[in-house]
Coordinates of N, CA and C in Angstrom, one line a residue:
M76 N 0.8 -1.2 0.0 CA 0.0 0.1 0.0 C 0.9 1.2 0.0
P77 N 0.6 2.2 -0.9 CA 1.4 3.4 -0.9 C 1.4 4.2 0.3
R78 N 2.5 4.9 0.7 CA 2.6 5.6 1.9 C 1.6 6.7 2.0
Y79 N 1.2 7.3 0.9 CA 0.2 8.4 1.0 C -1.2 7.9 1.5
L80 N -1.5 6.6 1.1 CA -2.7 6.0 1.5 C -2.7 5.7 3.0
I81 N -1.6 5.2 3.4 CA -1.4 4.9 4.8 C -1.6 6.2 5.7
D82 N -1.0 7.2 5.2 CA -1.0 8.5 6.0 C -2.5 9.0 5.9
A83 N -3.2 8.9 4.9 CA -4.6 9.3 4.8 C -5.4 8.5 5.8
I84 N -5.3 7.2 5.9 CA -6.0 6.4 6.7 C -5.8 6.7 8.2
L85 N -4.4 6.9 8.5 CA -4.1 7.2 9.9 C -4.7 8.5 10.3
A86 N -4.7 9.5 9.4 CA -5.3 10.9 9.7 C -6.7 10.7 9.9
A87 N -7.5 10.0 9.1 CA -8.9 9.7 9.3 C -9.2 9.0 10.6
I88 N -8.4 8.0 11.0 CA -8.6 7.3 12.2 C -8.4 8.3 13.4
A89 N -7.3 9.1 13.3 CA -7.1 10.0 14.4 C -8.2 11.0 14.5
A90 N -8.7 11.6 13.4 CA -9.8 12.6 13.5 C -11.0 12.0 14.0
N91 N -11.4 10.6 13.6 CA -12.5 10.0 14.2 C -12.4 9.7 15.7
A92 N -11.2 9.3 16.1 CA -11.1 9.0 17.5 C -10.9 10.1 18.4
F93 N -10.1 11.2 18.0 CA -9.7 12.3 18.9 C -10.4 13.6 18.5
G94 N -11.1 13.7 17.5 CA -11.8 14.9 17.1 C -11.0 15.7 16.1
P95 N -11.6 16.7 15.4 CA -11.0 17.5 14.3 C -9.7 18.2 14.8
E96 N -9.7 18.5 16.1 CA -8.6 19.3 16.6 C -7.3 18.6 16.5
I97 N -7.3 17.2 16.4 CA -6.0 16.5 16.3 C -5.2 17.0 15.0
S98 N -5.9 17.5 14.0 CA -5.2 17.9 12.8 C -4.3 19.2 13.1
D99 N -4.7 19.9 14.1 CA -3.8 21.1 14.5 C -2.4 20.6 15.0
V100 N -2.3 19.4 15.6 CA -1.1 19.0 16.2 C -0.6 17.8 15.4
W101 N -1.2 17.4 14.3 CA -0.7 16.2 13.6 C 0.8 16.2 13.2
D102 N 1.2 17.3 12.6 CA 2.6 17.3 12.1 C 3.5 18.2 12.9
S103 N 3.1 18.4 14.2 CA 4.0 19.2 15.1 C 4.5 18.4 16.2
D104 N 5.4 18.9 17.0 CA 6.0 18.3 18.3 C 5.2 18.5 19.5
T105 N 4.1 19.0 19.3 CA 3.1 19.3 20.5 C 2.7 18.1 21.2
E106 N 2.8 18.1 22.6 CA 2.4 16.8 23.2 C 0.8 17.1 23.5
I107 N 0.1 15.9 23.4 CA -1.2 16.0 23.8 C -1.5 14.9 24.8
E108 N -2.7 15.1 25.4 CA -3.0 14.0 26.4 C -4.2 13.2 25.9
V109 N -4.0 11.9 25.8 CA -5.0 11.0 25.2 C -5.6 10.2 26.4
L110 N -7.0 10.1 26.4 CA -7.6 9.3 27.4 C -7.6 7.8 26.9
P111 N -7.6 6.9 27.9 CA -7.5 5.4 27.5 C -8.7 5.0 26.5
T112 N -9.9 5.6 26.8 CA -11.0 5.3 26.0 C -10.9 5.7 24.5
S113 N -10.3 6.9 24.4 CA -10.0 7.4 23.0 C -8.9 6.6 22.3
L114 N -7.9 6.2 23.0 CA -6.9 5.3 22.5 C -7.5 4.0 22.1
R115 N -8.3 3.4 22.9 CA -8.9 2.1 22.6 C -9.7 2.2 21.3
Y116 N -10.5 3.3 21.3 CA -11.3 3.5 20.0 C -10.4 3.6 18.8
A117 N -9.4 4.4 18.9 CA -8.4 4.6 17.8 C -7.8 3.2 17.3
M118 N -7.3 2.4 18.3 CA -6.8 1.2 18.1 C -7.8 0.2 17.4
L119 N -9.0 0.3 17.8 CA -10.0 -0.5 17.2 C -10.3 -0.1 15.8
E120 N -10.3 1.2 15.5 CA -10.6 1.7 14.2 C -9.3 1.3 13.3
A121 N -8.1 1.3 13.7 CA -6.9 0.9 13.0 C -7.0 -0.4 12.6
F122 N -7.5 -1.4 13.7 CA -7.5 -2.8 13.4 C -8.6 -3.0 12.3
Q123 N -9.7 -2.4 12.4 CA -10.8 -2.6 11.4 C -10.3 -2.0 10.1
A124 N -9.6 -1.0 10.0 CA -9.0 -0.5 8.7 C -8.0 -1.5 8.1
G125 N -7.2 -2.1 9.0 CA -6.3 -3.0 8.5 C -7.1 -4.3 7.9
Q126 N -8.1 -4.7 8.6 CA -8.9 -5.8 8.1 C -9.5 -5.6 6.7
C127 N -10.0 -4.3 6.6 CA -10.5 -4.0 5.3 C -9.5 -4.0 4.1
A128 N -8.3 -3.4 4.5 CA -7.2 -3.3 3.5 C -6.6 -4.7 3.1
R129 N -6.7 -5.7 4.0 CA -6.3 -7.0 3.6 C -7.2 -7.8 2.7
R130 N -8.5 -7.4 2.8 CA -9.4 -8.1 1.9 C -9.4 -7.8 0.5

């Protein structure tokens, strides 16, 4: 899978899990605090995206 598609998928997962404000810090060195429930949701989204990409 091309790198630009991986970047787009990761950006979409982050926006869905953490909200649109994640795009403000996506390419910066800013530290953010992530709640365990948001991280769990993001990991589930990533897993499901991986399953779809494999099919």
